[in-house]
XYZ file of C-alpha atoms in Angstrom:
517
model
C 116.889 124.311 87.410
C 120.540 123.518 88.581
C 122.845 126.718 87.660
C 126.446 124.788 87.815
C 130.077 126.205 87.436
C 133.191 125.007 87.482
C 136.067 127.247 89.301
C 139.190 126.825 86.623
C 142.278 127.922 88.198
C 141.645 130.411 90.348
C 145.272 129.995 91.552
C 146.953 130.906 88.215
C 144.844 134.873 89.197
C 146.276 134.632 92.533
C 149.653 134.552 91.665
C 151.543 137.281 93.122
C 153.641 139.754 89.931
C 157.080 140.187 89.151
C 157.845 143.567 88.121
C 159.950 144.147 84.982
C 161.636 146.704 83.625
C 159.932 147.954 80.016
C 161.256 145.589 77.374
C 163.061 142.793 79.631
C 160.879 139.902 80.658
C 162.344 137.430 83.060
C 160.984 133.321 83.859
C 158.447 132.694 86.411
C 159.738 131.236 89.434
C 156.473 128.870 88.718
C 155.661 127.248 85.407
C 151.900 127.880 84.204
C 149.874 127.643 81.204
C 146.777 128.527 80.064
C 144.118 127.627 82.396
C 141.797 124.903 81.105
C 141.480 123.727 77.860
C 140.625 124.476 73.972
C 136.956 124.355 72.917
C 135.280 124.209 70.180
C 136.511 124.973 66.344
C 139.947 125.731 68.001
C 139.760 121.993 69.151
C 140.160 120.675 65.337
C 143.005 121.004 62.849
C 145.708 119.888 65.260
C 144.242 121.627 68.237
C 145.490 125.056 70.269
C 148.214 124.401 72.976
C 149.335 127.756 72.825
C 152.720 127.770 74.670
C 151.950 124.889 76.827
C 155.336 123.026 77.388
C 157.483 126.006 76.870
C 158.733 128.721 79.494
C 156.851 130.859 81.416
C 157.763 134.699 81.420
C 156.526 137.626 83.281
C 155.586 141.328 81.463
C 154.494 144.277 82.562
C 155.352 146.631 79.523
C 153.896 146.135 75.827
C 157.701 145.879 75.004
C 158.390 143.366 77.460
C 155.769 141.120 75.703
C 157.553 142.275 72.717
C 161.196 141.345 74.309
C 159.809 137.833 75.348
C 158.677 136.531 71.866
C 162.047 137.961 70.468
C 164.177 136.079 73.086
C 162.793 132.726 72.052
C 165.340 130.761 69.712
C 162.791 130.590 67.255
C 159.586 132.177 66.345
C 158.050 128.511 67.323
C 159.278 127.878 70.260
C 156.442 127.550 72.733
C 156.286 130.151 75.493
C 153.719 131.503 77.939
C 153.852 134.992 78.658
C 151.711 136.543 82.198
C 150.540 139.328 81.739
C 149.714 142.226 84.824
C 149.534 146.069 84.967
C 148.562 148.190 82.517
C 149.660 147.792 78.503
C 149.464 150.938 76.652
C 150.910 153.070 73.892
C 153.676 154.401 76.705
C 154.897 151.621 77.155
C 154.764 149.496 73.931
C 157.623 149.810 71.524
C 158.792 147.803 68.723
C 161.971 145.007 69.788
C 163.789 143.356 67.151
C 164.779 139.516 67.042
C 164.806 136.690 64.732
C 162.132 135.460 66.166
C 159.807 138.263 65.930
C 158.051 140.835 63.776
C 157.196 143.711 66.372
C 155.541 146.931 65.960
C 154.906 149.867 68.380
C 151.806 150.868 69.749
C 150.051 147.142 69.280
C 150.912 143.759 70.731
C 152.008 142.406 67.729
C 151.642 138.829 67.109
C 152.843 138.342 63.391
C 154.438 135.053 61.733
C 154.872 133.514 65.456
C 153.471 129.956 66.632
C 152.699 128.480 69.971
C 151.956 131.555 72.351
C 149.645 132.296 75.313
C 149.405 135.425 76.785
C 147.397 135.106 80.019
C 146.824 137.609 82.817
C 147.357 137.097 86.184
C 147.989 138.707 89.612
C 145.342 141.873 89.883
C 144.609 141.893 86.435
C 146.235 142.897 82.643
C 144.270 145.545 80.954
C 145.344 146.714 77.051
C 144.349 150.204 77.263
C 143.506 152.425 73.878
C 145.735 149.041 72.609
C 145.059 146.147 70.063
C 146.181 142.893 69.419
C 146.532 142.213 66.004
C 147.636 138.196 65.169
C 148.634 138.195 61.339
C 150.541 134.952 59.845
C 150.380 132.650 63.043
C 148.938 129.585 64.399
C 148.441 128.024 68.205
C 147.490 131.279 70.183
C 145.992 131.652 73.074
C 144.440 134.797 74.830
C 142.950 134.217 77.997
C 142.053 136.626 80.972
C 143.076 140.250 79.462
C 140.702 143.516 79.305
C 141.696 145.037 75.898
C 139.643 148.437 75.756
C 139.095 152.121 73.877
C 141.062 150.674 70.733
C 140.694 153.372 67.836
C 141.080 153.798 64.478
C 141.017 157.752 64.148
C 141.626 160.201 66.354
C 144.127 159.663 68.857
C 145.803 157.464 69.776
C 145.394 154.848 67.300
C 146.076 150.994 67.187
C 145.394 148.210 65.057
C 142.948 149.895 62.708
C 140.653 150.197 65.743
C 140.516 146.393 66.832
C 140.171 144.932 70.097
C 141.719 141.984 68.736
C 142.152 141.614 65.211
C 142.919 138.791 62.763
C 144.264 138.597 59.328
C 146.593 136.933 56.620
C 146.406 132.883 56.832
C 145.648 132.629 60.708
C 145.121 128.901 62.153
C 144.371 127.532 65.803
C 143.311 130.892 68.274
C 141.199 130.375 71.432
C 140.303 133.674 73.256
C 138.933 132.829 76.073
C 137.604 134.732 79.637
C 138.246 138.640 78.097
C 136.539 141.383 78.187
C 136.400 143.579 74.841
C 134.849 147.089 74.999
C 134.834 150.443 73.549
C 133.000 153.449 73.755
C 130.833 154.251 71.018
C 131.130 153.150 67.171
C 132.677 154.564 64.131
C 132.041 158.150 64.715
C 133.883 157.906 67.877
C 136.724 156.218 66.164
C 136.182 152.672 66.798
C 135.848 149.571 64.718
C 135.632 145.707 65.789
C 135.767 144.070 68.637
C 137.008 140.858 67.314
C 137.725 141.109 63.988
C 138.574 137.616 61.683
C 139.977 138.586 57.748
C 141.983 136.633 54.974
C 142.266 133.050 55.655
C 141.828 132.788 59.461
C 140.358 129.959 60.535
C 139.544 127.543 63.660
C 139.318 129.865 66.106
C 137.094 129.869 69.540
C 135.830 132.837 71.422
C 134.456 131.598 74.919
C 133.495 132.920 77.900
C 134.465 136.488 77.028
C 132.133 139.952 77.048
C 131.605 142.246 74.293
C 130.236 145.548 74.887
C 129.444 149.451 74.325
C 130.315 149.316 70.261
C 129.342 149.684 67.362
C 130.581 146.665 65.963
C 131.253 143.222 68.144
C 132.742 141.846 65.281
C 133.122 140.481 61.987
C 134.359 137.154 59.769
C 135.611 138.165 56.207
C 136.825 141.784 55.264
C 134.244 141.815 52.350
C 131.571 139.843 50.223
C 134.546 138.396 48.115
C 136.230 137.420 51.553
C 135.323 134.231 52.033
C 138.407 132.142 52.873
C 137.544 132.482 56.805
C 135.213 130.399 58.600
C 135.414 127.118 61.303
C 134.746 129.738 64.079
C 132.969 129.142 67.324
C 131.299 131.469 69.909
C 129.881 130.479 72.971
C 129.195 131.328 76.592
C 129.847 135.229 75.869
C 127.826 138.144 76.581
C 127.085 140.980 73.738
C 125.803 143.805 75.241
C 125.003 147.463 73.875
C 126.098 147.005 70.515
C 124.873 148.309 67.006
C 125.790 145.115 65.107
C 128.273 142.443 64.133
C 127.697 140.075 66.631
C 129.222 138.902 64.332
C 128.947 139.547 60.669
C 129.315 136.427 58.889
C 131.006 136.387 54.895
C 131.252 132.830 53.803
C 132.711 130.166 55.835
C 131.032 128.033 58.734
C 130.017 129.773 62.494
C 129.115 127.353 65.117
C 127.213 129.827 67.891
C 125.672 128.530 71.265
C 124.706 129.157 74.990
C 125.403 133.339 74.219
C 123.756 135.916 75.702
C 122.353 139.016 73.480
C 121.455 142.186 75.258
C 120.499 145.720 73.793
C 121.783 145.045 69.841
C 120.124 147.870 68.864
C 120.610 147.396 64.657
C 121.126 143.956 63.877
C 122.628 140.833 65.103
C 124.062 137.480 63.780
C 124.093 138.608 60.515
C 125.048 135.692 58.109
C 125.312 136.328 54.423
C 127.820 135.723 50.971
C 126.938 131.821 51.750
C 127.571 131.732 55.534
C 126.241 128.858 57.506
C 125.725 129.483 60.854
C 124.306 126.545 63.641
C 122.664 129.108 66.103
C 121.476 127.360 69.074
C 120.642 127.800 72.885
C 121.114 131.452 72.836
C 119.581 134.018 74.762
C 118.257 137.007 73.283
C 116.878 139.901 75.137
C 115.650 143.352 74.271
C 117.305 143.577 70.936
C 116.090 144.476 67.056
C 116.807 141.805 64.006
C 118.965 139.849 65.626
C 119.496 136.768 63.272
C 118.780 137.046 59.354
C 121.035 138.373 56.107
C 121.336 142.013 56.190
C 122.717 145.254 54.271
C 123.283 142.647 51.251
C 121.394 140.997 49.080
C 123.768 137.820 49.169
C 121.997 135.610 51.534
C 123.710 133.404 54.200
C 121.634 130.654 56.094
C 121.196 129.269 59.452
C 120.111 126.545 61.730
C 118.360 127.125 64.700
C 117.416 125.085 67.824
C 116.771 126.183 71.290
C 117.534 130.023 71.132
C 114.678 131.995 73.596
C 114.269 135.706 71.978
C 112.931 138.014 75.158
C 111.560 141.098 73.596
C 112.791 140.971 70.364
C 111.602 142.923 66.995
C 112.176 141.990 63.714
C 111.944 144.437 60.591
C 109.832 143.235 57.490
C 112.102 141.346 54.719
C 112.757 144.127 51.448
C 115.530 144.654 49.530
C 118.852 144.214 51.018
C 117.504 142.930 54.121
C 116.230 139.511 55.519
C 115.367 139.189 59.045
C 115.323 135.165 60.285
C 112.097 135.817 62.621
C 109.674 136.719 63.955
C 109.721 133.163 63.729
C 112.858 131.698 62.336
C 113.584 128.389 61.395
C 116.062 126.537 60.041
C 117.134 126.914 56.217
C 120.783 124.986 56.090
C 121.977 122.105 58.097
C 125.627 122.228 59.728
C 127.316 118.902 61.527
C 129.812 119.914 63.964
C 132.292 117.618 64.544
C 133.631 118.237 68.237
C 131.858 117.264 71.466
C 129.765 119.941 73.169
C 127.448 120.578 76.187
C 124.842 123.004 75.740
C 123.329 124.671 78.739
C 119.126 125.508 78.709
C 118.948 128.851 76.979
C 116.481 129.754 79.894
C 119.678 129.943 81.958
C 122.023 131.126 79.518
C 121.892 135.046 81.457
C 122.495 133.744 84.757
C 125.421 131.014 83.851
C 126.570 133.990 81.591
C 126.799 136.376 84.386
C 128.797 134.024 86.383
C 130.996 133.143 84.141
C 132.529 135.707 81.412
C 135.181 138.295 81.300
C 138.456 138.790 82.460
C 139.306 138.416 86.173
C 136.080 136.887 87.083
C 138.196 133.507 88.467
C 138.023 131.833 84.899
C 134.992 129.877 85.819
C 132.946 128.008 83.373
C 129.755 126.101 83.288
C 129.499 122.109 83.131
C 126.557 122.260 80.934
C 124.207 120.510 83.342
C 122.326 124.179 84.276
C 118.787 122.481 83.221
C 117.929 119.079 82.436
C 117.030 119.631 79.076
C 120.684 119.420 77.615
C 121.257 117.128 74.466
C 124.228 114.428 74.254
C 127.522 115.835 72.281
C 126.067 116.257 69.162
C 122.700 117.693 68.366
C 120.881 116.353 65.214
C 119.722 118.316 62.682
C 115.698 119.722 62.373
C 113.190 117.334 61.192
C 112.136 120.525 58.896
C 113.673 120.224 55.847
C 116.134 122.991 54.430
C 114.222 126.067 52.603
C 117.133 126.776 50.508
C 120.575 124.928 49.586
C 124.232 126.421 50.154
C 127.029 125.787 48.251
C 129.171 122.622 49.414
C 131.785 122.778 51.389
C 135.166 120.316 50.776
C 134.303 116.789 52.357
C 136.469 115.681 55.429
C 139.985 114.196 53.618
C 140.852 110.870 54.821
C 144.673 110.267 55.020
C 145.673 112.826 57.460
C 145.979 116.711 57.866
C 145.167 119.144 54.460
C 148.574 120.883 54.270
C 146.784 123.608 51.985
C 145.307 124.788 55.023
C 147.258 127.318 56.281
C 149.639 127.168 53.513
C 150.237 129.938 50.765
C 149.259 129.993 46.930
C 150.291 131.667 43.529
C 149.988 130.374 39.816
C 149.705 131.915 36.727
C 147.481 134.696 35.413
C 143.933 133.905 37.113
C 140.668 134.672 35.711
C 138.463 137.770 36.947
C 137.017 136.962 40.111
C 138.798 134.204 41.083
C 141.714 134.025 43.729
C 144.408 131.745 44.406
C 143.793 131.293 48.326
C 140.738 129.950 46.736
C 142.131 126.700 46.354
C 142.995 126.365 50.141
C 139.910 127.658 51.945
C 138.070 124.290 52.466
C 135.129 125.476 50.565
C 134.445 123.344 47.161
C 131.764 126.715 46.010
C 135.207 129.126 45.672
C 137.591 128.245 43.375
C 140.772 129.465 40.654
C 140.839 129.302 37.297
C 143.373 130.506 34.715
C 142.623 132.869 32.044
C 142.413 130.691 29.105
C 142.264 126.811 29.065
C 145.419 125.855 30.316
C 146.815 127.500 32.985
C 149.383 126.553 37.109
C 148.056 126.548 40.818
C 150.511 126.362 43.201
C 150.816 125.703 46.980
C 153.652 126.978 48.736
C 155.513 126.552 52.916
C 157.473 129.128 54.170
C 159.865 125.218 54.580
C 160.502 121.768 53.069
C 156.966 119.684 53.230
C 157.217 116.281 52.514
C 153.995 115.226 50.357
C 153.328 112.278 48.711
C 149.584 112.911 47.517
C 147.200 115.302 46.332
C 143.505 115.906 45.411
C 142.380 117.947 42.569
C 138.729 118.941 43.272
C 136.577 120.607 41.022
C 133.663 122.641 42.215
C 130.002 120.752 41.755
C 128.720 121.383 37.722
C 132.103 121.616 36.357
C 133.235 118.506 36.827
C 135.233 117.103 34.009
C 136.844 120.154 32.612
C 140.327 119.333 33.530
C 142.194 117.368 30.780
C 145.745 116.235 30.762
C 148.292 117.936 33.996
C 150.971 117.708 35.241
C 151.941 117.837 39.266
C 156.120 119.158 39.257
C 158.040 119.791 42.325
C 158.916 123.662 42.026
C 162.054 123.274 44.193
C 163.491 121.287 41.314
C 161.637 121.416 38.087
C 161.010 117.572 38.642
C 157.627 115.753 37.395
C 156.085 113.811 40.330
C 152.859 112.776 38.531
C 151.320 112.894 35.674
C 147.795 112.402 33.999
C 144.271 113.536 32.835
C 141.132 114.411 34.897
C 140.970 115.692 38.491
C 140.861 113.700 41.703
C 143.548 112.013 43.992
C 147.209 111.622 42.806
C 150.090 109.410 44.424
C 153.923 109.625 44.443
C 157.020 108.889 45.731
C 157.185 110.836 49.242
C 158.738 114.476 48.872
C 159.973 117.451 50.812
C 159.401 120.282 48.697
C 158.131 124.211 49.587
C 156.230 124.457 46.509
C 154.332 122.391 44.630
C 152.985 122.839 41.242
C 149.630 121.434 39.548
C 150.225 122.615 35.830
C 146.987 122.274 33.402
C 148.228 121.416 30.053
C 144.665 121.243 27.779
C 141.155 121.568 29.315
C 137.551 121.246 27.770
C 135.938 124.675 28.456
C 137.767 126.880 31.571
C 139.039 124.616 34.424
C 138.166 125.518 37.441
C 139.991 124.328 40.533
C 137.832 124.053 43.694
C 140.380 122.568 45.717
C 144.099 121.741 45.772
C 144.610 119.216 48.706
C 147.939 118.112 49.825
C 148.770 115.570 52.377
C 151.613 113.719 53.949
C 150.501 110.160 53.426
């Protein structure tokens, strides 16, 4: 067996600090970025860059990370910000910009794009301090100890997140942290790494979780489900209740971890979740894949995992363990290259490997000679049970839906208008009678020139005659009966209407798909 890492930038750690004054940050004498690059979910969509190509800035001071994203010129302008010392409630206070949306007492990352914040020097720890990322895209975290984070008692931060993500997030990698508490709700703490309300393509990699009650969790609720694309891999969990993580709809891609002591549950996946679970190690732990506290079942698909004293509780009501033998019951493609690593020597390239200030080293997937090519295929068992679809891959370019906003007229009960933008054909809108507007919205001028109507699979049909009308204007770009694709004349509009004038039945609205081409 061949236990093989790769050192990634040990240099970056070396690099000596500038000390700054609390809420000034001043460029690095030497340029940097992140170290290394993007796996993973956070791969697709564009890709995370995070502030590669943009100036490098030192900080010290919560504030001073708050000072550096106001200074940009705009709240995209790429920018790298090293992080050293210790961040805490002392020393974090809200700055004020264009550019920004600050708060105190949490490193506020909020309708920004194109950010890393890396540590470096002898280390950057976020004590009894969250980051919360609400309304952005292209982040990158990467070699920061964020600790103690609580919800009650004091002090408080981010609603007791480590890190914490919410409200039509797009592109994060975390990578190389280290995430702990101590103790669970009782004590005051929440998640770990929390994922809420449209967030989606995001990587966690190479990172420990630890002493909580909760590692973490994808979707706020049951009726959450407009999260998902998320990848975990190389971490360590270790002394934790649950969540590790909680899945609520959406897709989980989770390989080559390392599960110690989960002492309630584990990968829980349920409300239609669909989880590719592979390569894992699991040691000493209690129910640690299956549907739990729910009786809305999620599925899985499982290759590879090795589970080292593991119990499993007998299936009743509310509660569906995966083993003591599991097996596959969904099938998920991923569509990035991978490496996976033996999961016989998932602990020891684990230990090597993950947390913050460890030398940001990572394994080159050649630990034991059983690793696949990029793309494992899927069981020769069929499926037990059958998920709801998911929205094919468009062809034509980028879905501007994704990540964009969404109103219409009065929906019907139990139906949402982020619905239509989630990439997931088995949630949709509909109005309240037979007729009925979607829209999708930019916070700018888009320039579209097509769009798919998708209806979710059984209702196909129910859409008569529409209209598609440029908001901006009040001008009719296309018009016509039935759903599918629609053409027209390129334009740059921020919202875009799809207006159902007669219907057979209620319409329902899977998807509303916009593109540039």
């Amino acid at each position: 067996m061949r236990r093989s890492v790769v050192l990634r930038g040990q240099a970056v750690l070396a690099t000596a600090a500038v000390v700054i004054a609390v809420g000034v940050s001043l460029p690095s004498p030497q340029a940097s970025a992140a170290v290394g690059s993007a796996t993973g979910y956070a791969t697709q969509n564009g890709g995370t860059t995070g502030g590669a190509g943009g100036q490098t800035v030192r900080a010290t001071t919560g504030t001073a990370i708050h000072a550096a994203l106001c200074g940009r010129p705009s709240s995209s302008t790429p920018i790298t910000i090293e992080v050293t010392g210790t961040i805490n409630h002392g020393n974090t206070s809200k700055v004020s910009g264009s550019s920004c949306n600050t708060a105190a007492g949490v490193i506020e990352l909020k309708q920004i794009s194109n950010v890393t914040i890396i540590g470096v020097g002898s280390g950057a720890l976020f004590d009894q301090l969250g980051i919360h990322i609400r309304d952005s895209s292209n982040i990158i975290i990467q070699n920061v100890t964020v600790r103690n984070v609580k919800k009650s008692g004091s002090p408080t931060s981010n609603g007791g997140d480590a890190i914490g993500m919410e409200s039509t997030v797009r592109n994060v990698w975390v990578d190389h942290v280290t995430l702990e508490a101590s103790g669970g709700e009782s004590e005051g703490y929440d998640g770990l790494f929390d994922m809420k309300d449209n967030t989606q393509y995001v990587t966690l990699s190479y990172s420990i979780l630890r002493n909580s009650g909760r590692g973490g969790l994808v979707g706020s609720s049951e009726s959450d489900r407009s999260n998902g694309y998320i990848t975990y891999h190389h971490n360590l969990y270790e002394n934790i209740d649950s969540r590790t993580p909680l899945l609520r709809g959406g897709i989980a891609h989770i390989y080559n971890n390392h599960y110690v002591s989960l002492r309630e549950s584990g990968i829980n996946s349920r409300a239609g979740a669909r989880a590719k679970v592979e390569n894992n190690y699991f040691r000493n732990s209690k129910d640690v894949l299956g549907t739990f506290y729910t009786d809305e079942r999620g599925y899985w698909q499982v290759s590879g995992n090795i589970f080292d004293n593991v119990t499993w509780s007998s299936a009743g009501s509310e509660n569906y363990p995966a083993g003591p033998n599991p097996t596959s019951t969904t099938t998920v493609s991923i569509p990035y290259s991978y490496s996976l690593d033996g999961a016989s020597c998932v602990p020891e390239i684990v230990r090597q490997t993950v947390g913050a200030n460890t030398g940001l080293k990572v394994s080159n997937g050649s630990c034991s000679p059983q690793t696949p090519g990029p793309t494992t295929p899927p069981p020769t068992t069929p499926p037990t049970t059958t998920p709801p679809p998911t929205t094919p891959p468009p062809s034509g370019g980028t879905n501007l839906s994704i990540g964009a906003g969404s109103d219409g007229s009065s929906k019907a009960s139990g139906t949402s208008y982020g619905n239509v933008r989630d990439g997931n054909l088995s949630t949709y809108w509909s109005p309240t009678g037979s007729t009925g507007t979607i829209s999708i919205k930019w916070g700018s001028a888009t320039r579209v020139s097509r769009v798919v109507i998708r209806e979710p699979s059984g209702t196909q049909g129910s859409i008569g005659s529409w209209q598609l009308i440029n908001n901006d204007n009040g001008a009719v770009l296309a018009a016509g009966s039935g759903a599918g694709s629609i053409t027209f004349s390129a334009t740059a509009m921020s919202k875009i209407n799809f207006k159902i004038n007669s219907s057979s039945g209620t319409p329902r609205v899977g998807e509303f798909e916009t593109y540039a081409s």
